[in-house]
Amino acid sequence: MRLTDDTGLFEHARHAIARRWHGYCTDDVARGLVVASRETHPPTDVLRLAECYLTFLTHAQDGSGAFHNRLAHDRRWTDEPGLGDWWGRALWGLGTAAARSPASWIRDGAQVAFTLGATRRSPAPRAMVFAGLGAAEVLRARPDDTAAAALLADAATAVGTPGSSPEWPWPEQRLTYANAALAEVVIAAGHLGDDGPLLANGLRMLTWLQRIQLVDGQLSVIPCGGWQRHAPRPRYDQQPIEVAALADACATAAAATGDSAWNTGVRQAIAWFLGDNDTRTAMWDPATKGGYDGLTPHGPNLNQGAESTLALISTLQHARRLS
């Protein structure tokens, strides 16, 4: 709420104060819609947030289903509509709202915008992954939605086939960002598409990713610089979005398999935010409730931008479910 005005969600903050001159981005507004829509009994002010974010996304979408990403504080778009990660995250937010929002006007508006966006395909694998997560949400609520089913299947194809080596069972030679989301969308596609081998591929990917991100029993996620196969594994700077992605993926695996052991990964992600990490420091501000932007060798980056705060909130939503 601190980062939101009547237009949308500010992207950056200096500590807890929004940096208005950086404006808004579809990426983070979409993340905000995901989080607001996951609330099962949202108070009125959270519904207002969801409606604000949905309004932003529908304004960002053009007639072909593509999206602008960057809106300046003067409410002027600074880019052309495209199909980058922001398109995928927009569909993730819209799909979640269409499936989960308790408000019918939000569900209906989100479904219209999702259906238009789902006609497009991005050449970027991660954009497809984020869009596929939105498609999976729609399919859980509407199993006969053919547009969502086709998008989810194409998203799993965009991820690729995991490698045969037990040392690196990953479809890419480099781990970069939102890594757990790749495994999650394959798991969702296998489960919702009743494709056992595909489900097994996703679970194998996630099992390996979870294992390699544990150091002395605590979570230590791949940092923002990534990790190339056969190279030394770096440790910093770790990003909260990686932790949130792992929590989501493990929760999806638990739901798809009925195996509660996957909730261990969710709990490790929760613990990372609470201080069970490489520098033994909490990754949130108890005064503002904001999430810190990254974990450095010297502790947290104290800025509390939208991406990191939403990663904190989405992970703690799982904590509430598990409790």
GROMACS .gro file of N, CA, C and O in nm, residues 3 8-12 18-26 28-29 56 69-75 306:
model
  104
    3LEU      N    1   0.360   0.168  -0.149
    3LEU     CA    2   0.420   0.187  -0.281
    3LEU      C    3   0.316   0.210  -0.390
    3LEU      O    4   0.351   0.221  -0.507
    8GLY      N    5  -0.084   0.307  -1.004
    8GLY     CA    6  -0.024   0.174  -1.000
    8GLY      C    7   0.076   0.161  -0.889
    8GLY      O    8   0.071   0.234  -0.788
    9LEU      N    9   0.169   0.070  -0.906
    9LEU     CA   10   0.267   0.034  -0.804
    9LEU      C   11   0.404   0.089  -0.845
    9LEU      O   12   0.453   0.059  -0.953
   10PHE      N   13   0.463   0.172  -0.760
   10PHE     CA   14   0.595   0.225  -0.790
   10PHE      C   15   0.698   0.113  -0.786
   10PHE      O   16   0.695   0.026  -0.700
   11GLU      N   17   0.792   0.118  -0.881
   11GLU     CA   18   0.888   0.009  -0.895
   11GLU      C   19   0.997   0.012  -0.787
   11GLU      O   20   1.031  -0.090  -0.730
   12HIS      N   21   1.052   0.130  -0.759
   12HIS     CA   22   1.170   0.140  -0.672
   12HIS      C   23   1.143   0.222  -0.547
   12HIS      O   24   1.051   0.305  -0.543
   18ALA      N   25   0.905   0.554  -0.164
   18ALA     CA   26   0.894   0.530  -0.308
   18ALA      C   27   0.973   0.635  -0.387
   18ALA      O   28   0.973   0.754  -0.353
   19ARG      N   29   1.039   0.589  -0.492
   19ARG     CA   30   1.108   0.679  -0.585
   19ARG      C   31   1.015   0.705  -0.703
   19ARG      O   32   1.017   0.634  -0.804
   20ARG      N   33   0.938   0.809  -0.692
   20ARG     CA   34   0.835   0.835  -0.793
   20ARG      C   35   0.895   0.860  -0.931
   20ARG      O   36   0.834   0.826  -1.033
   21TRP      N   37   1.012   0.920  -0.935
   21TRP     CA   38   1.070   0.955  -1.066
   21TRP      C   39   1.108   0.832  -1.148
   21TRP      O   40   1.130   0.842  -1.267
   22HIS      N   41   1.113   0.714  -1.084
   22HIS     CA   42   1.138   0.591  -1.159
   22HIS      C   43   1.010   0.535  -1.221
   22HIS      O   44   1.016   0.446  -1.305
   23GLY      N   45   0.897   0.584  -1.175
   23GLY     CA   46   0.771   0.545  -1.235
   23GLY      C   47   0.727   0.403  -1.201
   23GLY      O   48   0.764   0.346  -1.098
   24TYR      N   49   0.647   0.347  -1.292
   24TYR     CA   50   0.581   0.218  -1.271
   24TYR      C   51   0.625   0.121  -1.381
   24TYR      O   52   0.664   0.161  -1.490
   25CYS      N   53   0.613  -0.009  -1.353
   25CYS     CA   54   0.637  -0.107  -1.459
   25CYS      C   55   0.533  -0.219  -1.450
   25CYS      O   56   0.489  -0.257  -1.342
   26THR      N   57   0.495  -0.267  -1.567
   26THR     CA   58   0.397  -0.375  -1.576
   26THR      C   59   0.444  -0.499  -1.500
   26THR      O   60   0.363  -0.567  -1.436
   28ASP      N   61   0.605  -0.533  -1.217
   28ASP     CA   62   0.576  -0.531  -1.074
   28ASP      C   63   0.427  -0.517  -1.046
   28ASP      O   64   0.377  -0.574  -0.948
   29VAL      N   65   0.356  -0.443  -1.129
   29VAL     CA   66   0.210  -0.434  -1.110
   29VAL      C   67   0.147  -0.573  -1.125
   29VAL      O   68   0.056  -0.609  -1.049
   56PHE      N   69  -0.442  -0.093  -1.435
   56PHE     CA   70  -0.311  -0.063  -1.495
   56PHE      C   71  -0.280  -0.161  -1.608
   56PHE      O   72  -0.238  -0.121  -1.717
   69ASN      N   73   0.554  -0.184  -2.093
   69ASN     CA   74   0.611  -0.218  -1.963
   69ASN      C   75   0.632  -0.097  -1.874
   69ASN      O   76   0.605  -0.104  -1.755
   70ARG      N   77   0.678   0.017  -1.928
   70ARG     CA   78   0.721   0.127  -1.843
   70ARG      C   79   0.633   0.250  -1.861
   70ARG      O   80   0.618   0.303  -1.971
   71LEU      N   81   0.577   0.294  -1.749
   71LEU     CA   82   0.495   0.414  -1.745
   71LEU      C   83   0.564   0.515  -1.655
   71LEU      O   84   0.593   0.486  -1.538
   72ALA      N   85   0.593   0.634  -1.709
   72ALA     CA   86   0.655   0.739  -1.631
   72ALA      C   87   0.555   0.797  -1.531
   72ALA      O   88   0.434   0.776  -1.542
   73HIS      N   89   0.606   0.871  -1.434
   73HIS     CA   90   0.518   0.927  -1.332
   73HIS      C   91   0.418   1.025  -1.391
   73HIS      O   92   0.312   1.050  -1.332
   74ASP      N   93   0.447   1.081  -1.509
   74ASP     CA   94   0.351   1.170  -1.574
   74ASP      C   95   0.246   1.095  -1.656
   74ASP      O   96   0.172   1.153  -1.734
   75ARG      N   97   0.242   0.962  -1.638
   75ARG     CA   98   0.143   0.873  -1.701
   75ARG      C   99   0.161   0.864  -1.852
   75ARG      O  100   0.064   0.845  -1.925
  306ALA      N  101   0.933  -0.273  -0.491
  306ALA     CA  102   0.811  -0.352  -0.511
  306ALA      C  103   0.842  -0.500  -0.529
  306ALA      O  104   0.780  -0.586  -0.467
   0.00000   0.00000   0.00000
